Short mmCIF file of C-alpha atoms and ligand atoms in Angstrom, two decimals:
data_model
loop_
_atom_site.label_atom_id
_atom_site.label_comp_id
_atom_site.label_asym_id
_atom_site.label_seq_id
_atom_site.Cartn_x
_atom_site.Cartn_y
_atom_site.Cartn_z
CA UNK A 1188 20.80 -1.43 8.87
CA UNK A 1189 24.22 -1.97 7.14
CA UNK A 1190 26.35 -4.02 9.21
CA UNK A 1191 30.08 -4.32 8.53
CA UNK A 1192 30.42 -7.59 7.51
CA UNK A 1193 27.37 -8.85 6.01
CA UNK A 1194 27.76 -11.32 3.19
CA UNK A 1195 27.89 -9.32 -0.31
CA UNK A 1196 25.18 -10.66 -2.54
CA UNK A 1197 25.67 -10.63 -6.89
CA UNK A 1198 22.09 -10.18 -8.34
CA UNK A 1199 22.67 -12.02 -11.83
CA UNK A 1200 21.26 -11.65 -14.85
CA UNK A 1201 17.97 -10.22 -13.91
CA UNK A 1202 15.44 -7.61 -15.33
CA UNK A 1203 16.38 -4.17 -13.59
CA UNK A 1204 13.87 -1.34 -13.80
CA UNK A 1205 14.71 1.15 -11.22
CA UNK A 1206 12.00 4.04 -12.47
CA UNK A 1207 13.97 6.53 -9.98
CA UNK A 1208 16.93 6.23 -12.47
CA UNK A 1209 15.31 6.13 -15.76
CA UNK A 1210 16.82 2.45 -16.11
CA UNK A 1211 15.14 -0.89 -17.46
CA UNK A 1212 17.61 -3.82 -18.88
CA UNK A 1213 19.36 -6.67 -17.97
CA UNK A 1214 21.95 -5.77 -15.14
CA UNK A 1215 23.70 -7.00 -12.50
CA UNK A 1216 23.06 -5.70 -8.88
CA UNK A 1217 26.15 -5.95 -6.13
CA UNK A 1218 25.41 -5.82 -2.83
CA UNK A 1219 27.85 -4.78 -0.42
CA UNK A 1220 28.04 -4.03 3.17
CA UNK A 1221 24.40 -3.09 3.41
CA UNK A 1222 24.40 -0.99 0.43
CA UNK A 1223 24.00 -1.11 -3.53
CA UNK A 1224 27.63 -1.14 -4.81
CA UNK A 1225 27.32 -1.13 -8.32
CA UNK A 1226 24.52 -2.17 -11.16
CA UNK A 1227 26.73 -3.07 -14.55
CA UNK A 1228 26.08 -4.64 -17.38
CA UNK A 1229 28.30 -7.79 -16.11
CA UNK A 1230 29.65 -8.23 -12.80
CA UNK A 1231 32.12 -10.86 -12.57
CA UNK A 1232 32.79 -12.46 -9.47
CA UNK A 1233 36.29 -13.58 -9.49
CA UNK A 1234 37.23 -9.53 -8.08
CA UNK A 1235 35.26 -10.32 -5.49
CA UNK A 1236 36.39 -10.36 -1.41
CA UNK A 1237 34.81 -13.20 -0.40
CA UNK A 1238 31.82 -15.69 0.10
CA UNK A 1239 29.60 -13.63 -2.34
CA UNK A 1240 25.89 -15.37 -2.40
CA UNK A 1241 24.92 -15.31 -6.30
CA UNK A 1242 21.33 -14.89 -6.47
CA UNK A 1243 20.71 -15.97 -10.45
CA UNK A 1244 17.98 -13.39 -11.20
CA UNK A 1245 17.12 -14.86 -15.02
CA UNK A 1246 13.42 -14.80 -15.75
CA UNK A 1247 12.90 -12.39 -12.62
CA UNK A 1248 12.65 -8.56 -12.58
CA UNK A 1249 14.73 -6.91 -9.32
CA UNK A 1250 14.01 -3.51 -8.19
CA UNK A 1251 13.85 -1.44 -5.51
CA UNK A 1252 11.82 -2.31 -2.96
CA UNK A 1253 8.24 -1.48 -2.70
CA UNK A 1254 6.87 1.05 -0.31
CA UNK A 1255 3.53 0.88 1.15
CA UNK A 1256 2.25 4.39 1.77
CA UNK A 1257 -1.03 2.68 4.09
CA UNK A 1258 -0.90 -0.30 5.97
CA UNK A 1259 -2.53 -0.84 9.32
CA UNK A 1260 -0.40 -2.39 11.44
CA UNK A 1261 -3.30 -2.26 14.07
CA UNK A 1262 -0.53 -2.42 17.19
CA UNK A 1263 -0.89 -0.70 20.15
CA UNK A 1264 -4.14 -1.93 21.12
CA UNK A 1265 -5.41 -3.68 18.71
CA UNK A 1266 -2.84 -6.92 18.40
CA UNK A 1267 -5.33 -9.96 17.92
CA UNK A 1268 -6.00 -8.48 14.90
CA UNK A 1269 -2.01 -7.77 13.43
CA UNK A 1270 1.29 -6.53 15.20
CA UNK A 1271 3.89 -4.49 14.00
CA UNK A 1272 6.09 -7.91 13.64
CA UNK A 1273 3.32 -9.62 11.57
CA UNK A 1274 2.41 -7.31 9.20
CA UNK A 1275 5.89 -6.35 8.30
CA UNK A 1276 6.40 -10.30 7.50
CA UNK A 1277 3.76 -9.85 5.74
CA UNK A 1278 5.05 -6.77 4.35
CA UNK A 1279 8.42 -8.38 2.68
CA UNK A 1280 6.13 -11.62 1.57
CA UNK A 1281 4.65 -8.93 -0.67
CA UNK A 1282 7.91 -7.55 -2.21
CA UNK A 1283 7.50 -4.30 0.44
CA UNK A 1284 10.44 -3.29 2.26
CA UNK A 1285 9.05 -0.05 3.73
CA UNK A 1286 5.39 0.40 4.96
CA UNK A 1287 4.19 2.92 6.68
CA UNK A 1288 1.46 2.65 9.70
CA UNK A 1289 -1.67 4.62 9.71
CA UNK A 1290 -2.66 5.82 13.52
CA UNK A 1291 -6.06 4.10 13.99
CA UNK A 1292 -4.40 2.60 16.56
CA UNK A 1293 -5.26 3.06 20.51
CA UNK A 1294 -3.63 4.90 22.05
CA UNK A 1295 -3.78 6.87 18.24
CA UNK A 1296 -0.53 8.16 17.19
CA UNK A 1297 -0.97 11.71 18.25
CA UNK A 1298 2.13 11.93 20.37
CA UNK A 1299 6.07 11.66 20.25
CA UNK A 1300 5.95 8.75 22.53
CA UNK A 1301 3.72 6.50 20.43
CA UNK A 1302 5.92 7.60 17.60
CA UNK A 1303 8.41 5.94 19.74
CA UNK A 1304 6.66 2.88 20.70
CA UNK A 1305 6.13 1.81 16.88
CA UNK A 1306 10.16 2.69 15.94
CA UNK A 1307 11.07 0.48 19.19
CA UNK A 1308 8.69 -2.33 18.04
CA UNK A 1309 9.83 -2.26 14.58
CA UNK A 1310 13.48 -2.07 15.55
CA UNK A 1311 13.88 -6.17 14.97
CA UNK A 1312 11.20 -6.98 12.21
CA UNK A 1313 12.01 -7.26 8.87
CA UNK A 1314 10.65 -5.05 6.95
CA UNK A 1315 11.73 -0.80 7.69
CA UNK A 1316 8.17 0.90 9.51
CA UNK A 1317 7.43 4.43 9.62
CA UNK A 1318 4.59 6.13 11.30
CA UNK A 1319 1.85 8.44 10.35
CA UNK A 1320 0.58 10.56 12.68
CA UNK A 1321 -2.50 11.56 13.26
CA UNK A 1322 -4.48 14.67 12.16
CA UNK A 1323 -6.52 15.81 15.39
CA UNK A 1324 -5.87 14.84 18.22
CA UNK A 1325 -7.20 11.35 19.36
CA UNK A 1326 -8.51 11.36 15.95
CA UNK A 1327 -11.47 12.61 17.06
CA UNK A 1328 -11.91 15.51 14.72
CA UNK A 1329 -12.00 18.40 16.88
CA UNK A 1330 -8.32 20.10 17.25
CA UNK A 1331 -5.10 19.63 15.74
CA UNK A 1332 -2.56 17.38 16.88
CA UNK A 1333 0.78 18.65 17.44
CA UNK A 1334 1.95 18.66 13.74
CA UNK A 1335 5.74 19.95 14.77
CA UNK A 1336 6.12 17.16 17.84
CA UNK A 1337 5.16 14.26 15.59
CA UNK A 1338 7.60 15.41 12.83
CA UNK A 1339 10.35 15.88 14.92
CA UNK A 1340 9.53 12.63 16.36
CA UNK A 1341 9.88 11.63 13.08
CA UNK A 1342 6.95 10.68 11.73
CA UNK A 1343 6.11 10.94 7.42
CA UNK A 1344 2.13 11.96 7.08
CA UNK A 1345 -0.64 12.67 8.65
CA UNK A 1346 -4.06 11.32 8.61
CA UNK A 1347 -6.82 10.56 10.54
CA UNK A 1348 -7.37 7.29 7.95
CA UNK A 1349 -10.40 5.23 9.04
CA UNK A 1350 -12.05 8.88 9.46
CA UNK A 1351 -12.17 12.10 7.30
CA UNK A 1352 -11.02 15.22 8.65
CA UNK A 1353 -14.53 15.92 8.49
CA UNK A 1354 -14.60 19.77 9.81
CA UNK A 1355 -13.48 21.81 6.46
CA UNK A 1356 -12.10 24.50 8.59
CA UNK A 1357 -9.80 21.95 10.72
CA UNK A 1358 -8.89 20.31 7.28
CA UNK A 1359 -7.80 23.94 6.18
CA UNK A 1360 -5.33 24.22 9.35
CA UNK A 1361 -3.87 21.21 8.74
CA UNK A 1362 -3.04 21.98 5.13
CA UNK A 1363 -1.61 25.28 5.81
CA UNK A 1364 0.91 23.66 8.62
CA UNK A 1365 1.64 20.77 5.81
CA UNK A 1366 2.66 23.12 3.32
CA UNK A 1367 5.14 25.13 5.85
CA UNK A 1368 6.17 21.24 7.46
CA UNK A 1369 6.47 19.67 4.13
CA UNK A 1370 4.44 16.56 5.31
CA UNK A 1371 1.38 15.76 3.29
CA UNK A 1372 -2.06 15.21 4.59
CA UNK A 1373 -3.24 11.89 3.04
CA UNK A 1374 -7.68 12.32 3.93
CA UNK A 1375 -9.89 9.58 3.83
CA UNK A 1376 -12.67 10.79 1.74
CA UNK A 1377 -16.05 10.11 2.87
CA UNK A 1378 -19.19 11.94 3.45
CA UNK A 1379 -21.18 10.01 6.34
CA UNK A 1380 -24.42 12.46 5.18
CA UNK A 1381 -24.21 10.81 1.94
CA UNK A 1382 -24.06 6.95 3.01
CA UNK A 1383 -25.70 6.69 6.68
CA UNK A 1384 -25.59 2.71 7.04
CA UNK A 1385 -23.81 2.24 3.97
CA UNK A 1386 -21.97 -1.56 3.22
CA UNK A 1387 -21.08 -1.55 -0.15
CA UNK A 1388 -21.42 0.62 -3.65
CA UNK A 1389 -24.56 2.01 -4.11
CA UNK A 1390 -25.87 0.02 -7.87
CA UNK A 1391 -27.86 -2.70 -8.81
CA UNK A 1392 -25.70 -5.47 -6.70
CA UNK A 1393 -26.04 -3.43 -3.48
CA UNK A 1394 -29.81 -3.52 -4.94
CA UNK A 1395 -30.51 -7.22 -5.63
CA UNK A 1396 -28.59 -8.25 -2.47
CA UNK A 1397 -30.43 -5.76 -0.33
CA UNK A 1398 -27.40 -3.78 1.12
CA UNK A 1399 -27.14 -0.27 2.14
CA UNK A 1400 -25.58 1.40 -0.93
CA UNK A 1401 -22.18 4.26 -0.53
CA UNK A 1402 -22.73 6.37 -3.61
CA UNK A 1403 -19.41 7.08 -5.11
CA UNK A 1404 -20.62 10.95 -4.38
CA UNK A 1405 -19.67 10.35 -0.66
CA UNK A 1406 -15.89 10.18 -1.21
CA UNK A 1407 -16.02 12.38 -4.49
CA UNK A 1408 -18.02 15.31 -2.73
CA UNK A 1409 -14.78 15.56 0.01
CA UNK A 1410 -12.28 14.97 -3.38
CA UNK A 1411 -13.46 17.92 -4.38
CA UNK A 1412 -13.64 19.94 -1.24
CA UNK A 1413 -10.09 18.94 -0.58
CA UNK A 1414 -8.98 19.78 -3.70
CA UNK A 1415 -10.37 23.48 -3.30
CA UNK A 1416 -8.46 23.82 0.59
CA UNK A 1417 -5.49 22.28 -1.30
CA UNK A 1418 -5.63 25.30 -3.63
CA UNK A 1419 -6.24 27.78 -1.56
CA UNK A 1420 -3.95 27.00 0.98
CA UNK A 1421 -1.01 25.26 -1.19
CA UNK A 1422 -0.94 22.96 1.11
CA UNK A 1423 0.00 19.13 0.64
CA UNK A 1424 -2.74 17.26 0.05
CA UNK A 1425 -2.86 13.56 -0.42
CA UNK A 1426 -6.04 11.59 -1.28
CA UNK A 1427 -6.09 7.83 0.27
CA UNK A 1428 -8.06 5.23 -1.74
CA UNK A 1429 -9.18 6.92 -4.50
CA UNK A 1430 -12.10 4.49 -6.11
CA UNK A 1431 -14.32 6.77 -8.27
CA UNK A 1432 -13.56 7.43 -11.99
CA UNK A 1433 -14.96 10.91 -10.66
CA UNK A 1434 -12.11 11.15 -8.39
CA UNK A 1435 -9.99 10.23 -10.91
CA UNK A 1436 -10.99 12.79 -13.86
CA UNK A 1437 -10.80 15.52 -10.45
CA UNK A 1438 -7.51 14.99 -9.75
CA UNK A 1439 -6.18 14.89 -12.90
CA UNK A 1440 -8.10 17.92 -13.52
CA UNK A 1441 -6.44 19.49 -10.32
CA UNK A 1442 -2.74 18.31 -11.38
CA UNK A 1443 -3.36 19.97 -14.76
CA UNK A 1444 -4.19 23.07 -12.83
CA UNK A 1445 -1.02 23.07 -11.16
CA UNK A 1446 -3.13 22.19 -7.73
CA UNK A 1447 -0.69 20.23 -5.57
CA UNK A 1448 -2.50 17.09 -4.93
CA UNK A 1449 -1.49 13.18 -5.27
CA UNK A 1450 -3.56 10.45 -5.00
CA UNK A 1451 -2.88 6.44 -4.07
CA UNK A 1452 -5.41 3.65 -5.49
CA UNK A 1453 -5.52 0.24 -3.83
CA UNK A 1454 -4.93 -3.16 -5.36
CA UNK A 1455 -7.85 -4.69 -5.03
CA UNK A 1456 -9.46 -0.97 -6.82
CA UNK A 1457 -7.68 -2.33 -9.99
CA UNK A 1458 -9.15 -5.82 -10.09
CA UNK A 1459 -12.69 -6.32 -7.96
CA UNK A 1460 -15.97 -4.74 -8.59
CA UNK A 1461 -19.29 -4.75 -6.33
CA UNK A 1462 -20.34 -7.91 -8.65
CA UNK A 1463 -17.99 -9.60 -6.35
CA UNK A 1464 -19.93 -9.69 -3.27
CA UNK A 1465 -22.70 -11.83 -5.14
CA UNK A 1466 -20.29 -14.70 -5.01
CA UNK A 1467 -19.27 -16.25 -8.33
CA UNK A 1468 -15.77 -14.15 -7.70
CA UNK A 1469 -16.62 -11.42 -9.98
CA UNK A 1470 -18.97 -13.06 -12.63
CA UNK A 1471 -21.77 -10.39 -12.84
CA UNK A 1472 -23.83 -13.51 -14.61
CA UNK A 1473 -23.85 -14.81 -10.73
CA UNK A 1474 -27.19 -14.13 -9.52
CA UNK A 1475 -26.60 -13.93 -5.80
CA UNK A 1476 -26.15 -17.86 -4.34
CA UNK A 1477 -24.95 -19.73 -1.69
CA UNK A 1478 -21.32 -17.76 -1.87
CA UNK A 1479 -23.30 -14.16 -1.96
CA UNK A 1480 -22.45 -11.68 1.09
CA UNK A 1481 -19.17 -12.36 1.46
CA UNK A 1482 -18.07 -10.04 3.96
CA UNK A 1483 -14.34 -9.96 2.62
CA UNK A 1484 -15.54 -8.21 0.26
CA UNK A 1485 -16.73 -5.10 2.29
CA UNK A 1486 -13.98 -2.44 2.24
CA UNK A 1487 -13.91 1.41 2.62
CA UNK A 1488 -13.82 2.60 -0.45
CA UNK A 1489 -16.40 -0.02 -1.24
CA UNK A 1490 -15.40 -2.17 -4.37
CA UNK A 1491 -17.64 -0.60 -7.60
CA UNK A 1492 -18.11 -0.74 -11.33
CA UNK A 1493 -15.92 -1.97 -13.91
CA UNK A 1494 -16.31 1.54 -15.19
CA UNK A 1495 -14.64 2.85 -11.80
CA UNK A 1496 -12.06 0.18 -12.00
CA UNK A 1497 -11.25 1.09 -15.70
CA UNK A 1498 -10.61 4.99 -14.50
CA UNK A 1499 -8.29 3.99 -11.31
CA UNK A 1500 -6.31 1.50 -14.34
CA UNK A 1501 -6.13 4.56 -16.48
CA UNK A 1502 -5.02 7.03 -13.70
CA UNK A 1503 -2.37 4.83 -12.49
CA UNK A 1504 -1.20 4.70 -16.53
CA UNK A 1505 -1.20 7.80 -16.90
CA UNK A 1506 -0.11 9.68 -13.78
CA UNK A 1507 -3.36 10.90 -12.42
CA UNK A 1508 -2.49 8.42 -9.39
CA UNK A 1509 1.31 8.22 -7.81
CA UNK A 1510 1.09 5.32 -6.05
CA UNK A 1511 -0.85 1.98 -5.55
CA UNK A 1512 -0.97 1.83 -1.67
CA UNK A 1513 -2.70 -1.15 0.00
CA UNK A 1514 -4.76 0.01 2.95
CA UNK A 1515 -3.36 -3.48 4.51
CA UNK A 1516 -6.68 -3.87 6.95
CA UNK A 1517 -6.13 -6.98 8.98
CA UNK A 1518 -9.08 -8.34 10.83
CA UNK A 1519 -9.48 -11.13 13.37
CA UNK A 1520 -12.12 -13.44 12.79
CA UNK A 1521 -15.13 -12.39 14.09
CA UNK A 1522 -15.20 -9.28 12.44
CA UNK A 1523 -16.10 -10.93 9.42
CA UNK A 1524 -18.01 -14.05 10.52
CA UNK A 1525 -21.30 -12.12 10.74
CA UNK A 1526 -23.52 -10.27 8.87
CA UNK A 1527 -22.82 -8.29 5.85
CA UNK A 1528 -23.99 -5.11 8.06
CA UNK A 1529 -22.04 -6.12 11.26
CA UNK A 1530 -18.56 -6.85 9.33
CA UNK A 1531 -15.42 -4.96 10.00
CA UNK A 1532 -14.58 -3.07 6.75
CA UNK A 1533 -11.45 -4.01 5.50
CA UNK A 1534 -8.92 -6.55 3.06
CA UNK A 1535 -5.85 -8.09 4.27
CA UNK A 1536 -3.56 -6.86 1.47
CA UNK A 1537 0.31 -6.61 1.71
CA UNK A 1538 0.55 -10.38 0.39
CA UNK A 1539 -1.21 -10.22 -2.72
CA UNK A 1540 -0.95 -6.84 -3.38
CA UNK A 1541 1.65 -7.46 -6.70
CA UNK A 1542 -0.45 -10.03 -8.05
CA UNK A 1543 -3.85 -7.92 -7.84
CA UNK A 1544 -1.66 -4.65 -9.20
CA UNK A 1545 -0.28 -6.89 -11.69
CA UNK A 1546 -3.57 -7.67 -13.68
CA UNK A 1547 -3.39 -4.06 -14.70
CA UNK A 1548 -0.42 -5.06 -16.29
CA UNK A 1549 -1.43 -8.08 -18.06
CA UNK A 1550 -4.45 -6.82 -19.55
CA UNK A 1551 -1.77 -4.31 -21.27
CA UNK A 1552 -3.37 -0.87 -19.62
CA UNK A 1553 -0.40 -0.46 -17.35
CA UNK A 1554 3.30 -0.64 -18.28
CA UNK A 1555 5.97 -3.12 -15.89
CA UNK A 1556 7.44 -0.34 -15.35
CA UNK A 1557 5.13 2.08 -15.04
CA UNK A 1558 3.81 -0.40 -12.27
CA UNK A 1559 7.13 -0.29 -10.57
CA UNK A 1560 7.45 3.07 -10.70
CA UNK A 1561 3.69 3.39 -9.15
CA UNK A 1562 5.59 0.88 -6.06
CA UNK A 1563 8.56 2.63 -5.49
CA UNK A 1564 9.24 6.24 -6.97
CA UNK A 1565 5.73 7.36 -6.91
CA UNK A 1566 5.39 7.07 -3.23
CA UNK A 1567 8.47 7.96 -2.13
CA UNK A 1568 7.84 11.11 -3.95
CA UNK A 1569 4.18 11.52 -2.66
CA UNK A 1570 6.13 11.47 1.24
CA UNK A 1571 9.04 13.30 0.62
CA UNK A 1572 13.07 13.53 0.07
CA UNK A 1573 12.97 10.83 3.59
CA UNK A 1574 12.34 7.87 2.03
CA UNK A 1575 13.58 8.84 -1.82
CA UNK A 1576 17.18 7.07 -0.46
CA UNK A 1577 14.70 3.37 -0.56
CA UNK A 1578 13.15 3.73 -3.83
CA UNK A 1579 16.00 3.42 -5.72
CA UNK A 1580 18.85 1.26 -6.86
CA UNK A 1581 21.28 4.38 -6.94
CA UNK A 1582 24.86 3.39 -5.56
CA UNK A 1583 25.65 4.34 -2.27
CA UNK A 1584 21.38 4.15 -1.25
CA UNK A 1585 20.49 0.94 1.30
CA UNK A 1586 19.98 -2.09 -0.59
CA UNK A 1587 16.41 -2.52 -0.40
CA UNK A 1588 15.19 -4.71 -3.58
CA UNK A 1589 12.02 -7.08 -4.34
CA UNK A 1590 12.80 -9.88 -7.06
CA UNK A 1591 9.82 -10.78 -8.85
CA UNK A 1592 8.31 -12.99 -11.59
CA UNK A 1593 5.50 -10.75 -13.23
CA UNK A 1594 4.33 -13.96 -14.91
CA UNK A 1595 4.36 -16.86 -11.89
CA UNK A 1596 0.69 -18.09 -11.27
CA UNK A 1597 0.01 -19.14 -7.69
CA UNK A 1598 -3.57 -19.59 -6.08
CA UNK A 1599 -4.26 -17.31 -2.89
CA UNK A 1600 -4.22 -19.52 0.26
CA UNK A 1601 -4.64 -17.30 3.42
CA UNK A 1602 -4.05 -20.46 5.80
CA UNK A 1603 -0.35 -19.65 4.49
CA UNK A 1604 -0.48 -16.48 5.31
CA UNK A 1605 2.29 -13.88 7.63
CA UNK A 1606 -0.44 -11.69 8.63
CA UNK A 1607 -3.06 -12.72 11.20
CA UNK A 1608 -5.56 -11.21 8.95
CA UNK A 1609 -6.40 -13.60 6.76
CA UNK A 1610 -9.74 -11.74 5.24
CA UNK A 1611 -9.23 -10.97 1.52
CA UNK A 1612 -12.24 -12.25 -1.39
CA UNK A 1613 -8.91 -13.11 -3.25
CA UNK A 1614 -8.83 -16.86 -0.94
CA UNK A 1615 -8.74 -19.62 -3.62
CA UNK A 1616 -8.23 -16.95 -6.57
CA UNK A 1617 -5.40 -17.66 -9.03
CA UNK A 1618 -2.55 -14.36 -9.30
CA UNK A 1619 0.14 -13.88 -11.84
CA UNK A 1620 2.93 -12.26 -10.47
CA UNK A 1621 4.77 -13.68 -7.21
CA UNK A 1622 7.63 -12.11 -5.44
CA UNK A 1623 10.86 -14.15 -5.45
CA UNK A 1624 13.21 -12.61 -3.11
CA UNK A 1625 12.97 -9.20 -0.90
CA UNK A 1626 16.03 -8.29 0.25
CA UNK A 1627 15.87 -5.44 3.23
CA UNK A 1628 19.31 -3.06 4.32
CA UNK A 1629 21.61 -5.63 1.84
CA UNK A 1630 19.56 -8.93 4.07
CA UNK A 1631 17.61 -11.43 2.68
CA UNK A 1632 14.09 -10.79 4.19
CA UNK A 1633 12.50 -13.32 2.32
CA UNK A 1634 12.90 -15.76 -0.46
CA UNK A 1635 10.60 -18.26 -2.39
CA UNK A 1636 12.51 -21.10 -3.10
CA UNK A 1637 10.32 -22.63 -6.14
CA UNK A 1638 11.55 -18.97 -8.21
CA UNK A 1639 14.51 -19.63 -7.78
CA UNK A 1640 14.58 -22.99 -9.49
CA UNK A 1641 17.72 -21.68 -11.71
CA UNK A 1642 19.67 -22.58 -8.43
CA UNK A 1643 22.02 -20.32 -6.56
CA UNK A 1644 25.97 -20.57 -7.14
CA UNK A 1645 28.36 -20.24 -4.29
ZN1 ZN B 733 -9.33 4.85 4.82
#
């Protein structure tokens, strides 16, 4: 994306922690041509060729860009809900300046010329898009999909996401193929056998409100299968929306075994339990009113116990987890303007992602930059050397940065929304922790005028 003469942009005075580089302090970032120039101590400008645009960064922390391992992007076939332009607004709103489309699309992305399609459409959007492809072919489960022709066509995982690869012996294949392509297999983890009709955790909210209960056995039961393919095979294994603290306590249990497994949690796994969907926005104390059954709550994993939301919290701390991902799972309206049973499962994530995250962080379980790290390094690593160039503030790598306030309190209003999904719980909910500026290929993406109150020299 570098272009030759782009304006060069001074970061000033700003909190950089760029995990990749072991680096957290107050820097200055130069921008050049596309690409990070130089992160000092000070920076003056008067060497400087030029109009240089002086973002003053005081208050805010800049680093690299996040990257969003699972988004659904939802185009081909599926734009009324999101498109490929949409979400990736979306995407830099949130701070995210690479995300990454699952293939649940239709046609799936099982072939070099979807591949295609998506890297066409996302030519002109803001935000850089990569594709997953899928596992089996049509995602239906039954035979592989041609690993080698999607990686050539370039893309960085496969999945079958919205599914399992529910047939162990397929699952095998594809391991065995991942570990001699280098591209991990990121499963969705469920067991249908365990939750036939299941809407939300299986406790005593799913109970009092009458819902078909998921145990958290149906995604832990194909954790640990995974884990034991992963092993045998050596395969790349990735585990999507891990929710469970049994999930957790496996795969740390794996990694101390040497297994070679990573995991991604979601933001909203880190803030919202089950006691949500009784409608006092969390308050177990709630008994189920005129707000119960709110289908933006109902998600795959399902939201669960403080007790499961503790374990994610401590796995991202410690290392259990890589990456927060979002599972970004616009809906159109009707999907969730029904019953609890009828409702599309699914959040609309990329915009508040930070600000969920970030309550990890202000309750003190998480580090700042242990967060960062968990937005940028961790998945880059998770994918591979591709997209280690983004995730970093290294001179020489693309200028991809999100400026953020960790401490900014702003109230969730989906009517303001980029993404035409506007179904997230979090509507109405006060966040703290607001991205400022997102700055894509040395371009400003995005900006938020009201952090940047300090004003901007010239
Ligand atoms: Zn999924």
């Amino acid at each position: 994306m570098a272009r030759p003469h782009q304006q060069p942009i001074l970061i000033n005075g700003g909190r950089v922690i760029d995990p990749a580089n072991g680096r957290d302090g107050v820097f200055d970032v130069l921008i050049v041509d596309g690409a990070i120039k130089a992160v000092e101590r000070s920076i003056p400008t008067d060497g400087l060729d030029g109009d240089v645009r002086v973002i003053q960064a005081g208050g805010l922390v800049a680093s690299p860009g996040f990257i969003d391992i699972h988004a659904h992007l939802r185009e081909p076939g599926y734009e009324y809900k999101e498109t490929i332009a949409t979400g990736a607004e979306a995407a830099v709103r949130g701070g995210f300046t690479t995300i990454c489309a699952m293939p649940n699309t239709d046609p799936a992305i099982d072939n070099a010329a979807v591949v295609d399609y998506i890297a066409n459409r996302a030519a002109t959007v803001p935000a850089r898009v990569r594709a997953i492809g899928c596992v089996t072919k049509g995602r239906k489960g039954r035979e592989l999909a041609d690993m080698e022709e999607l990686i050539t066509a370039g893309v960085v995982a496969f999945s079958d996401d919205g599914d399992p690869v529910y047939d162990a012996g397929l699952m095998r294949l594809a391991l065995t193929y991942s570990r001699d392509l280098g591209v991990p297999v990121s499963n969705h983890c469920e067991d249908h056998e365990l939750c036939p009709g299941g809407v939300m955790a299986e406790g005593w909210v799913s109970s009092r409100l009458g819902l078909a209960g998921i145990p958290a056995v149906a995604e832990e039961a194909m954790v640990a299968r995974d884990i034991s393919l992963a092993q045998l095979t050596g395969g790349r294994l990735h585990l999507a929306h891990l929710s469970s603290a049994g999930s957790v306590a496996m795969v740390r249990q794996a990694k101390e075994r040497g297994i070679p497994v990573t995991a991604e949690v979601c933001p909203h796994h880190l803030m919202l339990t089950d006691a949500w969907a009784l409608g006092g926005k969390g308050d177990p104390n709630v008994a189920a009113g005129p707000f119960a059954y709110d289908t933006h709550t109902k998600v795959y994993p399902p939201l669960r116990t403080d007790t499961d939301v503790a374990a994610c919290v401590a796995g991202l701390a410690d290392g259990a987890i890589d990456c927060v991902a979002t599972d970004h799972a616009p809906h159109e309206r009707v999907s969730k303007e029904c019953t609890y049973h009828e409702a599309a499962f699914g959040i609309s994530a990329l915009e508040t992602a930070l600000g969920t995250a970030m309550t990890a962080v202000h309750s003190g379980a998480v580090s700042l930059p242990t967060m960062v790290a968990r937005l940028t390094a961790g998945p880059a690593r998770v994918l591979g050397n591709g997209l280690s160039q983004f995730a970093s503030l290294t001179p020489g790598t693309p200028a991809d940065l999100a400026l953020f306030d960790p401490d900014a309190t702003w109230t969730v209003d989906v009517s303001k929304f980029a993404s035409m999904g506007r179904n997230t719980p979090l509507n109405g909910v006060e966040l703290r922790g607001r991205v400022a500026v997102t700055i894509v290929g040395g371009r400003v993406v995005f900006e938020e005028p009201a952090l940047l109150n300090k004003g901007d020299a010239a």
